[in-house]
Structures are given as C-alpha cells and as structure tokens.
Coordinates of C-alpha atoms in Angstrom, one line a residue:
M1081 CA -1.1 2.0 -9.2
L1082 CA 0.8 0.7 -12.2
A1083 CA 4.3 1.9 -12.9
P1084 CA 4.3 4.5 -15.8
L1085 CA 5.5 2.1 -18.6
A1086 CA 3.1 -0.6 -17.5
E1087 CA 0.3 2.0 -17.6
R1088 CA 1.3 3.1 -21.1
R1089 CA 1.2 -0.6 -22.2
A1090 CA -2.2 -1.1 -20.6
L1091 CA -3.7 2.0 -22.2
A1092 CA -2.2 1.1 -25.6
L1093 CA -4.1 -2.3 -25.5
Y1094 CA -7.4 -0.5 -25.1
V1095 CA -6.6 1.8 -28.0
A1096 CA -5.5 -1.2 -30.2
R1097 CA -8.7 -3.0 -29.4
G1098 CA -10.8 0.1 -30.0
Q1099 CA -12.2 -0.1 -26.5
P1100 CA -12.8 2.8 -24.0
V1101 CA -11.1 2.6 -20.6
P1102 CA -13.8 1.6 -18.2
E1103 CA -14.6 4.4 -15.7
Y1104 CA -15.7 1.9 -13.0
T1105 CA -14.7 -1.7 -12.4
L1106 CA -17.3 -2.5 -9.7
D1107 CA -21.1 -2.5 -9.4
L1108 CA -21.5 -1.9 -5.7
T1109 CA -25.1 -3.2 -5.7
D1110 CA -23.5 -6.7 -6.3
E1111 CA -20.9 -6.3 -3.5
H1112 CA -21.1 -7.3 0.2
F1113 CA -19.2 -6.0 3.2
T1114 CA -19.0 -6.9 6.8
V1115 CA -18.7 -4.1 9.3
F1116 CA -17.8 -4.4 13.0
V1117 CA -18.8 -1.6 15.2
P1118 CA -17.7 -1.5 18.9
A1119 CA -20.4 -1.5 21.5
E1120 CA -19.0 1.5 23.3
P1121 CA -19.9 4.9 21.8
P1122 CA -17.1 6.5 19.8
P1123 CA -14.8 9.2 21.2
A1124 CA -15.5 12.8 20.3
R1125 CA -13.2 12.5 17.3
G1126 CA -14.9 9.4 16.0
Y1127 CA -13.9 5.7 15.8
P1128 CA -10.5 4.5 14.6
L1129 CA -11.2 2.4 11.5
L1130 CA -9.3 -0.7 10.2
V1131 CA -10.0 -1.6 6.6
F1132 CA -9.0 -5.2 6.1
I1133 CA -7.9 -7.0 2.9
P1134 CA -8.1 -10.7 3.3
P1135 CA -6.5 -13.6 1.3
W1136 CA -9.7 -15.5 1.6
S1137 CA -13.1 -14.8 -0.1
R1138 CA -15.3 -14.6 3.0
A1139 CA -16.0 -11.3 4.7
D1140 CA -15.5 -11.9 8.4
V1141 CA -13.4 -10.8 11.4
P1142 CA -10.9 -13.4 12.7
A1143 CA -12.4 -14.6 16.0
R1144 CA -9.2 -14.0 17.8
W1145 CA -9.3 -10.3 16.9
R1146 CA -12.8 -9.4 17.9
G1147 CA -11.9 -8.8 21.5
V1148 CA -8.9 -6.5 20.5
L1149 CA -11.2 -4.4 18.3
E1150 CA -13.8 -4.1 21.0
G1151 CA -11.3 -3.4 23.7
N1152 CA -9.6 -0.6 21.6
G1153 CA -12.9 0.8 20.3
V1154 CA -11.8 0.1 16.7
A1155 CA -14.3 -0.2 13.9
W1156 CA -13.6 -2.7 11.1
V1157 CA -14.7 -3.3 7.5
V1158 CA -13.9 -6.1 5.0
A1159 CA -15.3 -6.8 1.6
A1160 CA -16.4 -10.2 0.4
N1161 CA -14.8 -11.8 -2.6
S1162 CA -11.7 -9.7 -2.3
G1163 CA -9.2 -12.6 -1.7
N1164 CA -6.1 -13.7 -3.4
G1165 CA -7.9 -15.1 -6.4
Q1166 CA -9.4 -11.6 -7.3
P1167 CA -7.6 -8.9 -9.4
D1168 CA -5.6 -6.6 -7.2
L1169 CA -6.2 -3.3 -9.0
T1170 CA -9.8 -3.6 -10.3
R1171 CA -11.3 -5.4 -7.3
R1172 CA -9.3 -5.7 -4.1
M1173 CA -7.9 -2.1 -4.0
A1174 CA -11.2 -0.7 -5.3
L1175 CA -13.2 -2.6 -2.8
A1176 CA -11.0 -1.4 0.1
L1177 CA -11.4 2.2 -1.0
H1178 CA -15.2 1.9 -1.3
A1179 CA -15.3 0.1 2.1
Y1180 CA -13.5 3.1 3.7
A1181 CA -15.6 5.7 2.0
N1182 CA -19.0 4.1 2.7
V1183 CA -18.2 3.4 6.4
A1184 CA -16.9 6.9 6.8
A1185 CA -20.2 8.2 5.4
R1186 CA -22.2 6.2 7.8
L1187 CA -20.2 6.2 11.0
P1188 CA -18.3 8.9 12.9
V1189 CA -14.7 8.0 11.9
D1190 CA -11.6 9.8 13.1
P1191 CA -9.8 10.7 9.8
G1192 CA -6.5 10.8 11.6
R1193 CA -6.8 7.1 12.7
V1194 CA -7.8 5.2 9.5
Y1195 CA -5.6 2.2 8.9
L1196 CA -5.3 -0.6 6.4
G1197 CA -4.7 -4.2 7.4
G1198 CA -4.1 -7.4 5.5
F1199 CA -3.0 -11.0 6.0
S1200 CA -0.7 -12.9 3.5
G1201 CA -1.5 -11.7 0.0
G1202 CA -3.9 -9.2 1.4
A1203 CA -1.1 -7.6 3.3
R1204 CA 0.9 -7.1 0.1
V1205 CA -2.1 -5.3 -1.5
A1206 CA -2.6 -3.2 1.7
A1207 CA 1.0 -2.0 1.5
Q1208 CA 0.6 -0.7 -2.1
L1209 CA -2.8 1.0 -1.3
A1210 CA -1.3 2.7 1.8
L1211 CA 1.6 4.0 -0.2
D1212 CA -0.6 5.4 -2.9
Y1213 CA -3.2 6.9 -0.5
P1214 CA -1.3 8.3 2.4
E1215 CA -3.8 11.1 2.7
V1216 CA -6.5 8.5 3.6
F1217 CA -4.6 5.8 5.5
R1218 CA -2.2 6.7 8.3
G1219 CA -0.7 3.3 8.7
A1220 CA -0.9 -0.4 7.7
I1221 CA -0.7 -3.7 9.5
L1222 CA 1.1 -6.1 7.2
D1223 CA 0.5 -9.5 8.7
G1224 CA 2.5 -12.4 7.0
G1225 CA 3.0 -10.7 3.7
S1226 CA 5.0 -7.7 2.2
D1227 CA 7.1 -6.5 -0.7
P1228 CA 10.0 -4.1 -0.9
V1229 CA 9.1 -0.5 -1.3
G1230 CA 10.3 0.7 -4.7
S1231 CA 10.1 -2.7 -6.4
A1232 CA 8.0 -4.0 -9.3
H1233 CA 5.4 -5.3 -6.8
L1234 CA 5.3 -2.1 -4.8
P1235 CA 6.2 0.8 -7.1
L1236 CA 6.8 4.3 -5.8
P1237 CA 4.0 6.8 -6.0
A1238 CA 4.2 10.4 -7.3
P1239 CA 6.6 12.7 -5.4
E1240 CA 3.8 14.6 -3.5
L1241 CA 2.4 11.3 -2.3
L1242 CA 5.8 9.9 -1.4
D1243 CA 6.5 13.1 0.6
R1244 CA 3.3 12.6 2.5
A1245 CA 4.1 9.0 3.2
Q1246 CA 7.5 9.9 4.4
Q1247 CA 6.0 12.4 6.9
G1248 CA 3.6 10.1 8.6
L1249 CA 2.8 6.6 7.1
R1250 CA 3.5 3.9 9.7
L1251 CA 4.0 0.4 8.6
A1252 CA 3.7 -2.5 11.1
Y1253 CA 5.2 -5.8 10.0
L1254 CA 3.8 -8.9 11.8
F1255 CA 5.2 -12.3 11.1
G1256 CA 5.8 -15.7 12.7
S1257 CA 9.3 -16.9 13.3
A1258 CA 8.2 -20.3 11.9
D1259 CA 7.1 -18.7 8.6
A1260 CA 10.4 -18.4 6.8
A1261 CA 9.0 -16.8 3.7
S1262 CA 7.3 -14.0 5.6
V1263 CA 10.4 -13.4 7.8
A1264 CA 12.5 -12.9 4.7
A1265 CA 9.9 -10.7 2.9
A1266 CA 9.4 -8.5 6.0
Q1267 CA 13.2 -8.0 6.4
A1268 CA 13.5 -7.0 2.7
S1269 CA 10.5 -4.7 2.9
I1270 CA 11.7 -3.0 6.2
R1271 CA 15.1 -2.3 4.7
A1272 CA 13.5 -0.7 1.6
A1273 CA 11.1 1.3 3.7
R1274 CA 14.0 2.8 5.6
Q1275 CA 15.9 3.4 2.4
W1276 CA 13.0 5.3 1.0
C1277 CA 12.8 7.5 4.2
L1278 CA 9.5 6.2 5.6
P1279 CA 9.0 6.5 9.3
A1280 CA 10.7 3.8 11.3
P1281 CA 8.7 0.6 10.6
V1282 CA 7.2 -1.4 13.4
R1283 CA 8.6 -5.0 13.6
L1284 CA 6.7 -7.6 15.6
E1285 CA 7.9 -11.2 15.4
M1286 CA 5.8 -14.0 17.0
R1287 CA 8.0 -16.7 18.3
G1288 CA 7.1 -20.1 16.8
H1289 CA 4.1 -18.7 15.0
P1290 CA 3.3 -20.3 11.6
H1291 CA 1.7 -18.7 8.5
E1292 CA -1.6 -17.8 10.1
P1293 CA -3.2 -14.5 11.3
A1294 CA -1.5 -12.8 14.2
D1295 CA -2.5 -13.6 17.7
A1296 CA -4.6 -11.1 19.7
R1297 CA -1.7 -9.8 21.8
T1298 CA 0.4 -9.0 18.7
L1299 CA -2.5 -7.2 17.0
Q1300 CA -3.0 -5.2 20.1
R1301 CA 0.6 -4.1 20.1
A1302 CA 0.5 -3.2 16.4
L1303 CA -2.6 -1.0 16.9
R1304 CA -1.0 0.8 19.9
L1305 CA 2.3 1.3 18.1
L1306 CA 0.6 2.7 15.0
E1307 CA -1.1 5.3 17.2
T1308 CA 2.1 6.3 18.9
P1309 CA 2.9 9.9 17.8
L1310 CA 5.9 10.3 15.5
G1311 CA 8.8 12.3 16.8
P1312 CA 11.1 14.6 14.8
R1313 CA 12.4 13.0 11.6
A1314 CA 16.1 13.7 11.8
G1315 CA 17.8 13.1 8.5
L1316 CA 14.7 13.2 6.4
A1317 CA 15.9 16.1 4.3
A1318 CA 19.2 14.4 3.6
C1319 CA 17.5 11.1 2.7
R1320 CA 15.2 12.9 0.2
A1321 CA 18.2 14.7 -1.3
R1322 CA 20.0 11.5 -2.0
H1323 CA 17.0 10.1 -3.8
E1324 CA 16.5 13.3 -5.8
A1325 CA 20.1 13.2 -6.9
A1326 CA 19.8 9.5 -7.9
R1327 CA 16.7 10.3 -9.9
Q1328 CA 18.3 13.2 -11.7
A1329 CA 21.3 11.1 -12.6
A1330 CA 19.2 8.2 -13.9
V1331 CA 17.1 10.6 -16.1
A1332 CA 20.3 12.3 -17.4
E1333 CA 21.7 8.9 -18.4
V1334 CA 18.7 8.2 -20.6
D1335 CA 18.9 11.8 -22.1
A1336 CA 22.6 11.3 -22.9
L1337 CA 22.0 8.0 -24.6
L1338 CA 19.2 9.6 -26.7
V1339 CA 21.4 12.5 -27.7
S1340 CA 24.2 10.1 -28.8
G1341 CA 21.8 8.1 -30.9
Q1342 CA 21.9 4.9 -28.8
R1343 CA 18.2 4.1 -28.9
D1344 CA 18.3 0.5 -27.7
E1345 CA 20.6 1.5 -24.7
A1346 CA 18.3 4.4 -24.0
L1347 CA 15.3 2.2 -23.9
A1348 CA 17.0 -0.3 -21.5
A1349 CA 18.0 2.6 -19.3
L1350 CA 14.4 4.0 -19.4
R1351 CA 13.0 0.6 -18.3
A1352 CA 15.5 0.6 -15.4
L1353 CA 14.5 4.1 -14.5
D1354 CA 10.8 3.0 -14.5
G1355 CA 11.5 -0.1 -12.4
R1356 CA 13.5 1.8 -9.8
F1357 CA 11.6 5.1 -9.4
A1358 CA 8.1 4.5 -11.0
H1359 CA 5.9 7.5 -10.5
Y1360 CA 8.5 9.2 -8.3
A1361 CA 10.0 10.0 -11.8
G1362 CA 6.7 9.8 -13.6
A1363 CA 6.9 13.2 -15.4
Q1364 CA 10.4 12.4 -16.7
I1365 CA 9.5 8.8 -17.7
E1366 CA 6.5 10.1 -19.7
R1367 CA 8.7 12.7 -21.5
L1368 CA 11.4 10.1 -22.3
A1369 CA 8.9 7.4 -23.3
A1370 CA 7.3 9.9 -25.8
R1371 CA 10.7 10.7 -27.3
L1372 CA 11.3 6.9 -27.7
G1373 CA 7.8 6.3 -29.1
Y1374 CA 7.3 3.7 -26.3

C-alpha cells in the first residue's frame, strides 16, 4: 500500500529499533462487524456484496440506504471502530479485507459483484483498497471523498494490478454540489483516473446536497451503473504505451544522473519517480534505491 520509498523507510525503522515486522495488526476476536443480509434468497450466482468503510466509529447501515440494499438484493458489511481516527493501513484497510473474506465464507457471494463503498475519509481509503485489490473488488462507490490516482495519497499499484484495474475497475464518484471540497476532489480524481486508463468513471452530482451520505436515489443509480457491463476499451493499448514510455524515460533519467556522478540530483529524480509511478515502477525504484543506498 505504501509507495516503494516510504516502504523502505518504514522497514528501516523496524530494523533500527531491532523489532520484527508484525505479521498481523488485528486480533479479530476483539473486532465487531455489522452484516446486512437481504430478506430475499440470493440469485444462483450469490449476493452482490458492498463492503463499506465509514468515517465514523459505529458499525451501522445509513437508514436511507437500507431500502436500496434490500430492493437490489445487495448484502452489506461494515467494521466497527474503522473511522477516520483509526490508522488507514493497519486497521481500516485490514478490517475491510477481513470483512469481505469472512462474509464470503459465510454467505453465498457473487465474486463478480463485490464492491467497496465509503463516505468522506472512508471513500478515500476505499479508493486505494480498490486500486490495490482489483481481483477482489470490481468497483467502488466514492461518496464525498477521493484523491487523484497516481498521487501521494493514492499511489499506483504494481503493473499487473494496474493492468487488471484498467480492464474492469469501475469507480463511481458521488458528491453534493453544495460540498465544494468534494466537488473539487472528485474532478481531480476523475481526471487522473482517465489519465491512467481506468474505465470511464461514473460521476453522480446531487444538486444542493451538502457533505453528508448520498441519498437513496443516487446510491441506487451508482449500484446500477457499477453493474453495467463494460464495452470495448478503445485506446487502452495506446494509453498504456504512453505511460510505459514515460516510466522508461524517468528511470533512464535517474540512471544517467548516477552514471555522471550527480548523486544528489539522482536522489531527487528517484523521489520524483517514486511519487509519480510508485509500484508501477517498483522494480526499477528498488534497483535504483539500492544503488543510492537509500
């Protein structure tokens, strides 16, 4: 989840302190989840599942959404104590993954219709988790919160994961027109998603809506649009080729600076490479970081 250089710094701290990296960050016997199961039996393929990451600490389904979930036959799970005050990596993302795995082990879930959702800060966490686990989550409902794909807050995953996201990860942006910060954030994130060749994002603006969870009608539209089959992706190969060329050029710049003995300049260029491409250039960043003794 961390960009490569940030990961190296984190691991170096454990080494410096003589501490092992913890294998687990949660004790699930201490955690609590709320699961909503529709009254109607699931279809033959299983329930669609929405894993929700909240900004608040309680584990509940917003009252305005219950009818939408029931009417669409969508199961829902949310973890308690996974709000904005909790660590993103070691709790919020980990709890969401455990929520998915445990519900899928207990209910018939359609693996082709597993989605993430989040509101405000939870939406920002949901976006990163969706980008890093496109083999699990086929889409994400980002309600009132988002970051640009390929930024420090939403670093790119490894090439094979980005390829998979480019083939089928749907992002639905929900925001109120009276929520200026969310409008600006969604616009920036949508531009970046298109730039990084992700399927056409869904943009749902709620007129006059403030910074609060989406209304039932908008959630209904988001769910239906996420389940709309994707058509042919014209231009995907050309888009990927542009990013591959840019990655190669950025790596070559660091190599050239190293060869010419400009260590400080090479380190600055490496940081820029890490900030722009993250794990999309992970193997190259690791090689260059080792040469620089980073």
